[in-house]
PDB file of N, CA and C in Angstrom:
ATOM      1  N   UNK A   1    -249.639-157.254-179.173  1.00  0.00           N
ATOM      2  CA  UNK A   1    -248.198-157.257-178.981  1.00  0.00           C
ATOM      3  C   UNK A   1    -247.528-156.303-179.968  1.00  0.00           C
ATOM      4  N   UNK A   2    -247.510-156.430-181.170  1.00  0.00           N
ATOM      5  CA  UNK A   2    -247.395-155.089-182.099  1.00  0.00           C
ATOM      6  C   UNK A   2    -247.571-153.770-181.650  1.00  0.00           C
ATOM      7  N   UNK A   3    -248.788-153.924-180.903  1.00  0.00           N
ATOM      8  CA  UNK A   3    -249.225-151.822-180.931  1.00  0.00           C
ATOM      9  C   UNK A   3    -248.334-152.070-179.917  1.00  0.00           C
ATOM     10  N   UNK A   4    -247.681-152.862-178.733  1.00  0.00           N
ATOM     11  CA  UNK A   4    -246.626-152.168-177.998  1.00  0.00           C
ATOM     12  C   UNK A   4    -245.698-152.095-178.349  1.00  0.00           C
ATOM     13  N   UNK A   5    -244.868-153.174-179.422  1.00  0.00           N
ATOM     14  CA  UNK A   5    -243.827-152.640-179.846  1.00  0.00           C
ATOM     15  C   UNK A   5    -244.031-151.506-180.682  1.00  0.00           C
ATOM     16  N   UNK A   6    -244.656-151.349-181.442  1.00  0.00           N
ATOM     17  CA  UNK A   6    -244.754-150.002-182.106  1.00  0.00           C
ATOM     18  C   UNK A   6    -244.778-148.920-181.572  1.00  0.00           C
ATOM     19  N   UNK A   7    -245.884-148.688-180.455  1.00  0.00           N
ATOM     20  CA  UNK A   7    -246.329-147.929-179.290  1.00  0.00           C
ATOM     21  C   UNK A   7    -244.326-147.417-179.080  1.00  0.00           C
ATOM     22  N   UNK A   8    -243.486-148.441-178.366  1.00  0.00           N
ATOM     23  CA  UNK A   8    -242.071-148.535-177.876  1.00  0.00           C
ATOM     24  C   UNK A   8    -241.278-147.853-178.759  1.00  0.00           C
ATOM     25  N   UNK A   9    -241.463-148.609-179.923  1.00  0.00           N
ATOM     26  CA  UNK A   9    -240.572-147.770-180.907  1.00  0.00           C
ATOM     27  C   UNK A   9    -240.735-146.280-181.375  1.00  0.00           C
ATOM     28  N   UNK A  10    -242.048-146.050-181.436  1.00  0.00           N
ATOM     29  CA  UNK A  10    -242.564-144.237-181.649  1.00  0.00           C
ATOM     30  C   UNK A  10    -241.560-143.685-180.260  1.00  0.00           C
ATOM     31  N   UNK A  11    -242.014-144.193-179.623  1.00  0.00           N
ATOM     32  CA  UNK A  11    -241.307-142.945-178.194  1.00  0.00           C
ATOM     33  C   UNK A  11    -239.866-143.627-178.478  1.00  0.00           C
ATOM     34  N   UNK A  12    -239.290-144.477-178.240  1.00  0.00           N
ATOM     35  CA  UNK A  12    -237.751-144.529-178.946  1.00  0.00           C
ATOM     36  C   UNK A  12    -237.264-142.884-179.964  1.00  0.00           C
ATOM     37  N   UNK A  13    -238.176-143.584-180.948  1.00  0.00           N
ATOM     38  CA  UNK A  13    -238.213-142.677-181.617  1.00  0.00           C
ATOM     39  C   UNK A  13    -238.254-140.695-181.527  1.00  0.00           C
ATOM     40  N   UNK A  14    -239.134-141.133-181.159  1.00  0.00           N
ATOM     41  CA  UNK A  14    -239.614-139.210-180.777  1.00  0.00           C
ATOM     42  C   UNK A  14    -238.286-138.374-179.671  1.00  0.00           C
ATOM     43  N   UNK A  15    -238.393-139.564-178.359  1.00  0.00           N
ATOM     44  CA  UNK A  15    -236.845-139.211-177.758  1.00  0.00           C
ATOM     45  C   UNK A  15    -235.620-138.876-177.970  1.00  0.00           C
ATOM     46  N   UNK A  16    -235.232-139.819-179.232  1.00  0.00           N
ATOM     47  CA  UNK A  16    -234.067-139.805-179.967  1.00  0.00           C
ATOM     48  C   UNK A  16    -233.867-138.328-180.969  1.00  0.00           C
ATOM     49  N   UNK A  17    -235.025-138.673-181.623  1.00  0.00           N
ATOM     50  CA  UNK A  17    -235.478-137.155-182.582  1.00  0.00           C
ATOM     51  C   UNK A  17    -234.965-135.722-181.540  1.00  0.00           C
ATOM     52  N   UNK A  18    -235.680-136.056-180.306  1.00  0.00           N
ATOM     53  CA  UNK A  18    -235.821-134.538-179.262  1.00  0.00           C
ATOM     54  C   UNK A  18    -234.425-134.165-179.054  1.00  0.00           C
ATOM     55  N   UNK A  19    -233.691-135.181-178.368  1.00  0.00           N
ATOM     56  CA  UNK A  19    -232.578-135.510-178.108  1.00  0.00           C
ATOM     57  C   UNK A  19    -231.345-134.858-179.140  1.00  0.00           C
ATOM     58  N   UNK A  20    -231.367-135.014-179.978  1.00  0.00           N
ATOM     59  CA  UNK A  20    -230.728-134.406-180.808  1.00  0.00           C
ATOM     60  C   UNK A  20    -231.087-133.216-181.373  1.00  0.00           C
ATOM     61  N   UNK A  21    -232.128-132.993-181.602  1.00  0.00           N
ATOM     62  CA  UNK A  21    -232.694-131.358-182.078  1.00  0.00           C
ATOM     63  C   UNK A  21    -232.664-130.479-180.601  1.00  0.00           C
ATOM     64  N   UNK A  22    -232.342-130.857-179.390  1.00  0.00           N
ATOM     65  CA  UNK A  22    -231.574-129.935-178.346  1.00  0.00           C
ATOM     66  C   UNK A  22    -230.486-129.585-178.518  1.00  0.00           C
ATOM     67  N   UNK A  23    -230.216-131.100-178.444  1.00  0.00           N
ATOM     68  CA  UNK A  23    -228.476-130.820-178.688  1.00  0.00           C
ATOM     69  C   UNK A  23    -227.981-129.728-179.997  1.00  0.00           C
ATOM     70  N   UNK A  24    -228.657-130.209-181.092  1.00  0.00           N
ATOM     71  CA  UNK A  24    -228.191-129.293-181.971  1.00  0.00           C
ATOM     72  C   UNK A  24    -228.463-127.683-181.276  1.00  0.00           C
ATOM     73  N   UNK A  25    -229.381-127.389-180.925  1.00  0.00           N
ATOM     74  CA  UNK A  25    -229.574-125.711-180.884  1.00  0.00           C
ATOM     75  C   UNK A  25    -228.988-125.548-179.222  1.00  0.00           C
ATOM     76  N   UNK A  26    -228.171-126.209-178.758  1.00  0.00           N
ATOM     77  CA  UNK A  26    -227.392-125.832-177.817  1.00  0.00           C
ATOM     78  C   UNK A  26    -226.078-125.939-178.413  1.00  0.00           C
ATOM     79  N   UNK A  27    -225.839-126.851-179.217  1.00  0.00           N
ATOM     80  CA  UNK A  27    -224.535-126.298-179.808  1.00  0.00           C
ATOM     81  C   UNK A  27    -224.644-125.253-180.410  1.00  0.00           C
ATOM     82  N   UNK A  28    -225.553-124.700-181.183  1.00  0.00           N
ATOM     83  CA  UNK A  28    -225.688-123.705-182.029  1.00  0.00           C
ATOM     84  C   UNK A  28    -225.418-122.307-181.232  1.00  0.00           C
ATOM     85  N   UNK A  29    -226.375-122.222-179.972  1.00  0.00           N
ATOM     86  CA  UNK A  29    -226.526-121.270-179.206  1.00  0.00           C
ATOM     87  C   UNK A  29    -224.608-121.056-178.905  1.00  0.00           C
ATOM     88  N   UNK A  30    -224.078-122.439-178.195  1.00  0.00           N
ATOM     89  CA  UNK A  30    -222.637-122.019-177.726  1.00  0.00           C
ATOM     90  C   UNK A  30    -221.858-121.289-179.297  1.00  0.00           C
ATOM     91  N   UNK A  31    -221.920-121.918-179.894  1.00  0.00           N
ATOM     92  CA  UNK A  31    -220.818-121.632-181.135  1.00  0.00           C
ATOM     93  C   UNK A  31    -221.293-120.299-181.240  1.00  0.00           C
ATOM     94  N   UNK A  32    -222.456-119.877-180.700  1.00  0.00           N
ATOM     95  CA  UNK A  32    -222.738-118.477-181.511  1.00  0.00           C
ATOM     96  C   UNK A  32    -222.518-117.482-180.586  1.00  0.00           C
ATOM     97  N   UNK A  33    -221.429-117.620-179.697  1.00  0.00           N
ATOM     98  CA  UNK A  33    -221.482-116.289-178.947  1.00  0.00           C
ATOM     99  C   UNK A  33    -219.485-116.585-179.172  1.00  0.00           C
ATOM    100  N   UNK A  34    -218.773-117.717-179.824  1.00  0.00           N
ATOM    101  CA  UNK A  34    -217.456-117.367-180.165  1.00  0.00           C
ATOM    102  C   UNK A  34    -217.329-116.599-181.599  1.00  0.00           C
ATOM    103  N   UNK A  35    -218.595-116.663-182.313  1.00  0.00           N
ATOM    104  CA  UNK A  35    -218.813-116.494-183.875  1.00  0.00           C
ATOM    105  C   UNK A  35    -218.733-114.587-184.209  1.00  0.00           C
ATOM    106  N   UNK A  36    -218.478-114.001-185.267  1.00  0.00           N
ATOM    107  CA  UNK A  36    -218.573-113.111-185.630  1.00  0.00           C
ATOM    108  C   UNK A  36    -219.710-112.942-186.139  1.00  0.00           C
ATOM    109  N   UNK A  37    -220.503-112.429-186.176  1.00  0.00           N
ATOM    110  CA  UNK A  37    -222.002-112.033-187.303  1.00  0.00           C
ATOM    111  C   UNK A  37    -221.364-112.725-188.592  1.00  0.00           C
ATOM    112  N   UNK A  38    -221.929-113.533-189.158  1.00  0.00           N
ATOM    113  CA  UNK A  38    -221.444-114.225-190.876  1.00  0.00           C
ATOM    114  C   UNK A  38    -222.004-113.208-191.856  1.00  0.00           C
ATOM    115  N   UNK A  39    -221.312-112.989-193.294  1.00  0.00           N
ATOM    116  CA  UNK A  39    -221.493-112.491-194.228  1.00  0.00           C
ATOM    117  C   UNK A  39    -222.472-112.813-194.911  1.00  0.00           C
ATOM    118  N   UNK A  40    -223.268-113.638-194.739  1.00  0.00           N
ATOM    119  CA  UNK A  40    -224.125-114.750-195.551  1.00  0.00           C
ATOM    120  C   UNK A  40    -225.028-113.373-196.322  1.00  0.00           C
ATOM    121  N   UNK A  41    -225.742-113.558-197.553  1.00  0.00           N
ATOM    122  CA  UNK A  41    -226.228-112.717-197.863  1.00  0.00           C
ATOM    123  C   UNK A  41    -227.701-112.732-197.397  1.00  0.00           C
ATOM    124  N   UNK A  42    -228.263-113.923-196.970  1.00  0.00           N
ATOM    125  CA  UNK A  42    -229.656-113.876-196.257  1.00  0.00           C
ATOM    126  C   UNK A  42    -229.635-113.138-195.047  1.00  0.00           C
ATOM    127  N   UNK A  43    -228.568-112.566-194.146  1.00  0.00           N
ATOM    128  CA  UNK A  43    -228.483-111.539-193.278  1.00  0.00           C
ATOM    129  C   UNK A  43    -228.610-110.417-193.817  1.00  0.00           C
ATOM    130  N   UNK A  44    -228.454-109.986-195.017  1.00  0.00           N
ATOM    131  CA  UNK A  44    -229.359-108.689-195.365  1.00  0.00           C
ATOM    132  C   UNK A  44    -230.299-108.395-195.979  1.00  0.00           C
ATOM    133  N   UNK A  45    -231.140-109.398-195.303  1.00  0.00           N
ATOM    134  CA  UNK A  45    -232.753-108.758-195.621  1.00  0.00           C
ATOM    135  C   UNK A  45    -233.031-107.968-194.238  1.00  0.00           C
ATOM    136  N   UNK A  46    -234.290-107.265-194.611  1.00  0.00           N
ATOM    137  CA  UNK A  46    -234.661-106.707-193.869  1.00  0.00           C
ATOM    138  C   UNK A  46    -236.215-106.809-193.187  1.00  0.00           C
ATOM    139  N   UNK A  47    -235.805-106.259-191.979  1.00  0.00           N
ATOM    140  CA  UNK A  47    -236.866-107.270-191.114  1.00  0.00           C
ATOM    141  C   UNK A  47    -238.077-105.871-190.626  1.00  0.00           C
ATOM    142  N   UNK A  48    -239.012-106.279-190.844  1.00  0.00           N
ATOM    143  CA  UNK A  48    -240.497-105.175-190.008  1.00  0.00           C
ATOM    144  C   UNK A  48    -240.249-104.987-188.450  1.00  0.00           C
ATOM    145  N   UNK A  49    -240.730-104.297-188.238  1.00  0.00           N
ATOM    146  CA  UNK A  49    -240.706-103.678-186.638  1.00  0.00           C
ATOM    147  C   UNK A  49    -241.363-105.211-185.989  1.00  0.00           C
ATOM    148  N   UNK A  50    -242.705-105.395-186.710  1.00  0.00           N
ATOM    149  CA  UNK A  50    -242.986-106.814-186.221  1.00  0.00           C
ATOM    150  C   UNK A  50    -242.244-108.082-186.090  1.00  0.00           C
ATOM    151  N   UNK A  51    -241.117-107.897-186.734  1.00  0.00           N
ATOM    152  CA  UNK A  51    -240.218-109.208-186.919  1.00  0.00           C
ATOM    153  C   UNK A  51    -239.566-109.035-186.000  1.00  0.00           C
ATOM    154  N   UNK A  52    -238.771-107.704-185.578  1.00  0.00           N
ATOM    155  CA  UNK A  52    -238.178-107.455-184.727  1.00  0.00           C
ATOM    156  C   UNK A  52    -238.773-107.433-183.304  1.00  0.00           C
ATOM    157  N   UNK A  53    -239.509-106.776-182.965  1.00  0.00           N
ATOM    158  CA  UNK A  53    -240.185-106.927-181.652  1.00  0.00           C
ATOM    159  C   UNK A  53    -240.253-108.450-181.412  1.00  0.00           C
ATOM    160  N   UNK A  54    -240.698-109.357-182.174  1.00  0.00           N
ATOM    161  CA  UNK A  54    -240.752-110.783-182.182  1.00  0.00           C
ATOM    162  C   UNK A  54    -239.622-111.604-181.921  1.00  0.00           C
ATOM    163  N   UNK A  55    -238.265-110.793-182.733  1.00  0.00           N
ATOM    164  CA  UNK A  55    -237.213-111.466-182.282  1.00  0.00           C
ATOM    165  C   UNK A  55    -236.679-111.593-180.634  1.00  0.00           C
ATOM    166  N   UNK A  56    -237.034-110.214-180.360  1.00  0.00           N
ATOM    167  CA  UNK A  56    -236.555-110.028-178.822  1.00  0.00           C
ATOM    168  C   UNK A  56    -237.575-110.419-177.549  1.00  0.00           C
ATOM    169  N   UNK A  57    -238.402-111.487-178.045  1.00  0.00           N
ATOM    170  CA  UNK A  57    -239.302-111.776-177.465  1.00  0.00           C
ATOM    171  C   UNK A  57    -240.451-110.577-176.583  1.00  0.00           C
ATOM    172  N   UNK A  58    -241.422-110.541-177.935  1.00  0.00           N
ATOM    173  CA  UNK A  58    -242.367-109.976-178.212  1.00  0.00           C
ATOM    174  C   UNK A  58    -242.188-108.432-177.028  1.00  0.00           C
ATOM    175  N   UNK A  59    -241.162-107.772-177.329  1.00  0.00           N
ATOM    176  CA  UNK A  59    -241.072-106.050-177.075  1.00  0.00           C
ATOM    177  C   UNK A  59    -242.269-105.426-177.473  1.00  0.00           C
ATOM    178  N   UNK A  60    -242.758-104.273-177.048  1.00  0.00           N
ATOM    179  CA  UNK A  60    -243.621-103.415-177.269  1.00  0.00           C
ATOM    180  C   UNK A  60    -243.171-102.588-178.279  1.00  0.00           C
ATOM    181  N   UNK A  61    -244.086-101.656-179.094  1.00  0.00           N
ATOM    182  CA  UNK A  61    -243.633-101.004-180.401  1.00  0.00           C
ATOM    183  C   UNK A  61    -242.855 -99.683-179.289  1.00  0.00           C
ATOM    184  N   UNK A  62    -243.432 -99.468-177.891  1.00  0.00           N
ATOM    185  CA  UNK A  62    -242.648 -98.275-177.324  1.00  0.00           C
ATOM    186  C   UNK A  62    -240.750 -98.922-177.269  1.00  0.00           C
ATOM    187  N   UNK A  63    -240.974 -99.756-177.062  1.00  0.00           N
ATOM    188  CA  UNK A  63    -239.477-100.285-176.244  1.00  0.00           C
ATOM    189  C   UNK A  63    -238.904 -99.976-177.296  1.00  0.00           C
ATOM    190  N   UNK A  64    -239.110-100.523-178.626  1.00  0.00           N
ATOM    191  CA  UNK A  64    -238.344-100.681-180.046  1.00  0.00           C
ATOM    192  C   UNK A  64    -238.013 -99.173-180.481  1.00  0.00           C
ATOM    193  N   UNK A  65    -238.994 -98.165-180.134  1.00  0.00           N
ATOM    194  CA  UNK A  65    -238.753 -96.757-180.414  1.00  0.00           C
ATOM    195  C   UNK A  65    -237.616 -96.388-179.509  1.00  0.00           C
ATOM    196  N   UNK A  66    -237.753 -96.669-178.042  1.00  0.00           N
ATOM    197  CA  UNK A  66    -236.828 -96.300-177.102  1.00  0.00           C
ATOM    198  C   UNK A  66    -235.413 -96.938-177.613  1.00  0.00           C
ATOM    199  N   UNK A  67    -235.410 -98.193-178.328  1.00  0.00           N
ATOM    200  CA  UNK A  67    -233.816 -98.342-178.201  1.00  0.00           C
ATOM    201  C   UNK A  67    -233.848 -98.086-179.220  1.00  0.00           C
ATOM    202  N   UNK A  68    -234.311 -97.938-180.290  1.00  0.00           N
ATOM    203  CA  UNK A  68    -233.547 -97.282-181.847  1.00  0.00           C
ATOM    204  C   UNK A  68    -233.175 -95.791-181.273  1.00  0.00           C
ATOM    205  N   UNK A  69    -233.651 -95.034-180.389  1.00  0.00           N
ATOM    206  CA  UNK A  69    -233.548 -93.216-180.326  1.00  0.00           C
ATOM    207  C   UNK A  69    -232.373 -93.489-178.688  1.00  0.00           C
ATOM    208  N   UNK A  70    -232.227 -94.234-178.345  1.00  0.00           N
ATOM    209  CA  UNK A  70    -231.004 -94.629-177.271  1.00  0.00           C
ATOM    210  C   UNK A  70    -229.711 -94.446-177.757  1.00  0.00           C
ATOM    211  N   UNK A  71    -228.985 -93.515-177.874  1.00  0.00           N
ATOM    212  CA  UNK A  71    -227.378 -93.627-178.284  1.00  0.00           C
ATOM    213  C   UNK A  71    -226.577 -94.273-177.190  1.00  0.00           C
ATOM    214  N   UNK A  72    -227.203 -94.683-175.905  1.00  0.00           N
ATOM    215  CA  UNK A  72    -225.611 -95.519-175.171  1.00  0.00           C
ATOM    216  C   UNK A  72    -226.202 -96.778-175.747  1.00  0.00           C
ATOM    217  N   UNK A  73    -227.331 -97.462-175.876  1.00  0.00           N
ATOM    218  CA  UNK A  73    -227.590 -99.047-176.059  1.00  0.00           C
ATOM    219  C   UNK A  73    -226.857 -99.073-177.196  1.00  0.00           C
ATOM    220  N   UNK A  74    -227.195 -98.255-178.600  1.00  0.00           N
ATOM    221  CA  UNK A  74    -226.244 -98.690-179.747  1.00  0.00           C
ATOM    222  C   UNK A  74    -226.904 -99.535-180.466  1.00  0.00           C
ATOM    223  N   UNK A  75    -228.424 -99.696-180.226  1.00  0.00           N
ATOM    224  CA  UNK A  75    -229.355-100.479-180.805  1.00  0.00           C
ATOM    225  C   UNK A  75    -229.304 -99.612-182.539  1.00  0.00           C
ATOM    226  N   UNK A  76    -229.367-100.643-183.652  1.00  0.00           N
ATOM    227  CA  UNK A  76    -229.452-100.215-184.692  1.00  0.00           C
ATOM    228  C   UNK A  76    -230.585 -99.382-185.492  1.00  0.00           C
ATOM    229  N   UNK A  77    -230.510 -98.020-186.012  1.00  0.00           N
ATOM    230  CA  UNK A  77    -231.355 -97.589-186.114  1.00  0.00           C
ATOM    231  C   UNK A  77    -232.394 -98.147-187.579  1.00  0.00           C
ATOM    232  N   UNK A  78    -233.552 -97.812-187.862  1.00  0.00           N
ATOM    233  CA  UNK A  78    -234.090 -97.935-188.602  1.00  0.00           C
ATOM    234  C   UNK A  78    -233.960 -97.803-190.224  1.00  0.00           C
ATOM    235  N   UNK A  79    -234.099 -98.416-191.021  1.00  0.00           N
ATOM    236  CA  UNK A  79    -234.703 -97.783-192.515  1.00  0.00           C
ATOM    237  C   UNK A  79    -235.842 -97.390-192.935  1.00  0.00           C
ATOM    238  N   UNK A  80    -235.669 -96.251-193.238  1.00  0.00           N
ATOM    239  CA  UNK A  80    -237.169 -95.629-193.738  1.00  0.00           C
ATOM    240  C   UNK A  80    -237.562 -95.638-194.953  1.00  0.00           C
ATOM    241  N   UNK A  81    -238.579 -96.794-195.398  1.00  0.00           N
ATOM    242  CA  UNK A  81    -238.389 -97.559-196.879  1.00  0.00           C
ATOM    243  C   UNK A  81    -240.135 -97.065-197.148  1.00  0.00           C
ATOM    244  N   UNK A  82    -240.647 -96.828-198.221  1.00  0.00           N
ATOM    245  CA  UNK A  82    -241.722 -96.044-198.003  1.00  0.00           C
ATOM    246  C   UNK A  82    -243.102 -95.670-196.969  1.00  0.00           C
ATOM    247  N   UNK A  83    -242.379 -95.307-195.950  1.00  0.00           N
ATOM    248  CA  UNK A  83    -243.151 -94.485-194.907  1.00  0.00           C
ATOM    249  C   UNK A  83    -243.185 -95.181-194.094  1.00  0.00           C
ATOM    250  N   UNK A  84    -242.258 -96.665-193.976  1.00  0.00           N
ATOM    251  CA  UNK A  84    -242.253 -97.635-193.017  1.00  0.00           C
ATOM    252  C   UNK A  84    -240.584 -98.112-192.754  1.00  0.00           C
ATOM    253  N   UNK A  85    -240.514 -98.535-191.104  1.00  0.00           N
ATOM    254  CA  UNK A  85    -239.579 -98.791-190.719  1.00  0.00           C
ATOM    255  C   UNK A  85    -238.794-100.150-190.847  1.00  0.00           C
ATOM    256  N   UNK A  86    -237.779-100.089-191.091  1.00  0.00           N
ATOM    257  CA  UNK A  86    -237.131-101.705-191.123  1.00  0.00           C
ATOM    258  C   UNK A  86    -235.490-101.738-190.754  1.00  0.00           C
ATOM    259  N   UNK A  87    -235.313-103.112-190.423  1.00  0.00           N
ATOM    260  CA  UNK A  87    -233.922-103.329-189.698  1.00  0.00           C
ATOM    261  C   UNK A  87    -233.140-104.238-190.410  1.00  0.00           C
ATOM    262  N   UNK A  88    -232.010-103.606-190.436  1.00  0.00           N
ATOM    263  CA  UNK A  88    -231.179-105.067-191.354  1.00  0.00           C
ATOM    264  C   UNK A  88    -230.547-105.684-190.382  1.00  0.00           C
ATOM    265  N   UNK A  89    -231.219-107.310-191.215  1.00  0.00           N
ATOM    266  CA  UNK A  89    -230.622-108.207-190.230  1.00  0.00           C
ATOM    267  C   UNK A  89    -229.207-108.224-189.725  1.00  0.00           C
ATOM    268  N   UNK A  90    -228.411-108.261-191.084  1.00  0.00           N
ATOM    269  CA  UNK A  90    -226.826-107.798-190.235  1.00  0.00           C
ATOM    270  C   UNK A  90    -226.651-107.402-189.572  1.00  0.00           C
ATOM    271  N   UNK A  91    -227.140-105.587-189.215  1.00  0.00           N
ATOM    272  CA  UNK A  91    -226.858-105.148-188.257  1.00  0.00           C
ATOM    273  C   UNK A  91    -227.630-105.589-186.764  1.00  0.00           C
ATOM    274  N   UNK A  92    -228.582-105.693-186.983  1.00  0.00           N
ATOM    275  CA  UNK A  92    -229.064-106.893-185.496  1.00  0.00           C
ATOM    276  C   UNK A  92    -228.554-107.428-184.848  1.00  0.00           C
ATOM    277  N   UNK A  93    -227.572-108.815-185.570  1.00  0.00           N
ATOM    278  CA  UNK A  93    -226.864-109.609-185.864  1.00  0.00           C
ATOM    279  C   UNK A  93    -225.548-109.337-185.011  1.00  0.00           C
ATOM    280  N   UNK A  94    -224.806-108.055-185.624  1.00  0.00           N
ATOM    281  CA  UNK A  94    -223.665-107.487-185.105  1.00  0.00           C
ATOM    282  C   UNK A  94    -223.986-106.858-183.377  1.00  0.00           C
ATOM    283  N   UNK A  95    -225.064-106.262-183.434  1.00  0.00           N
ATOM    284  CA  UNK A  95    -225.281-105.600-182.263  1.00  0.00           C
ATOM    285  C   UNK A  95    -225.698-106.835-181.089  1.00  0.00           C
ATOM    286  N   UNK A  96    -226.446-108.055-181.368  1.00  0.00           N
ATOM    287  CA  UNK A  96    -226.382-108.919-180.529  1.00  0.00           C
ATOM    288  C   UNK A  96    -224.874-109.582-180.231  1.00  0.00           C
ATOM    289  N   UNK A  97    -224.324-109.791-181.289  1.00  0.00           N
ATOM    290  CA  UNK A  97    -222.961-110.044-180.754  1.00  0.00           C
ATOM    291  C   UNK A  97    -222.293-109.131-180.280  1.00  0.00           C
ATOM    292  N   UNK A  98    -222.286-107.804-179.909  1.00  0.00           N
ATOM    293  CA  UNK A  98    -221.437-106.781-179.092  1.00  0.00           C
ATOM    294  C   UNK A  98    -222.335-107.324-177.587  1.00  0.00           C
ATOM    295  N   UNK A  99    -223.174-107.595-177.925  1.00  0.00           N
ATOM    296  CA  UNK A  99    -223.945-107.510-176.336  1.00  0.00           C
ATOM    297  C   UNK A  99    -223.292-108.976-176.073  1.00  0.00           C
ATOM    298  N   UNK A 100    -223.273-109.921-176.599  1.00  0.00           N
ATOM    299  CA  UNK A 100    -222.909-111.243-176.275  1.00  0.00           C
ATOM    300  C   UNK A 100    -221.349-111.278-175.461  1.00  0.00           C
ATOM    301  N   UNK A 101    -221.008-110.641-176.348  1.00  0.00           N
ATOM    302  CA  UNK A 101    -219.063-110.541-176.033  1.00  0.00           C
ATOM    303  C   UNK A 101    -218.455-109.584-175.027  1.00  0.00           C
ATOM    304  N   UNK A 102    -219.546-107.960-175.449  1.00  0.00           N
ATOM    305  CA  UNK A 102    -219.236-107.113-174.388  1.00  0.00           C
ATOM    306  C   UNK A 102    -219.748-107.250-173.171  1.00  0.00           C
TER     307      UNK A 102
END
């Protein structure tokens, strides 16, 4: 009788947990297309080509070349930090919100 209430209460549990960790990143998702890019200073780090391709759900290293050298997309171009490329998050950040709004 225990392992079912227990059994009951885990999935109570786990549901409730799910339930709310949706909800949160659907609120998150809505609030974030009325939001401006935030100042926060953890938005300017800078991210590897790998981070990036990853962000946009796993892009090819061609695609990432094509929209950094694209002047209508407006995709942010690169930093060339010793002999390697990187993106600041801010500007990411900003350019997903032009795409969000525009």
């Amino acid at each position: 009788m225990s392992e079912t209430v227990s059994a009951d209460f885990r999935g109570l549990f786990a549901a409730n947990f799910l339930s709310r960790a949706v909800g949160s990143l659907f609120k998150q998702s809505t609030n974030y297309a009325c939001q401006m890019p935030s100042a926060d200073p953890a938005d300017e780090r800078y991210l590897t080509a790998k981070q990036v391709r990853a962000r946009y759900g796993d892009i090819t290293s061609v695609t990432l070349y094509r929209w950094s050298h694209d002047e209508q997309k407006g995709f942010p171009k690169p930093v060339k930090l010793s002999e390697h490329n990187y993106w600041r998050l801010s500007e990411l950040l900003a350019w997903e919100h032009a795409k969000i709004i525009g």
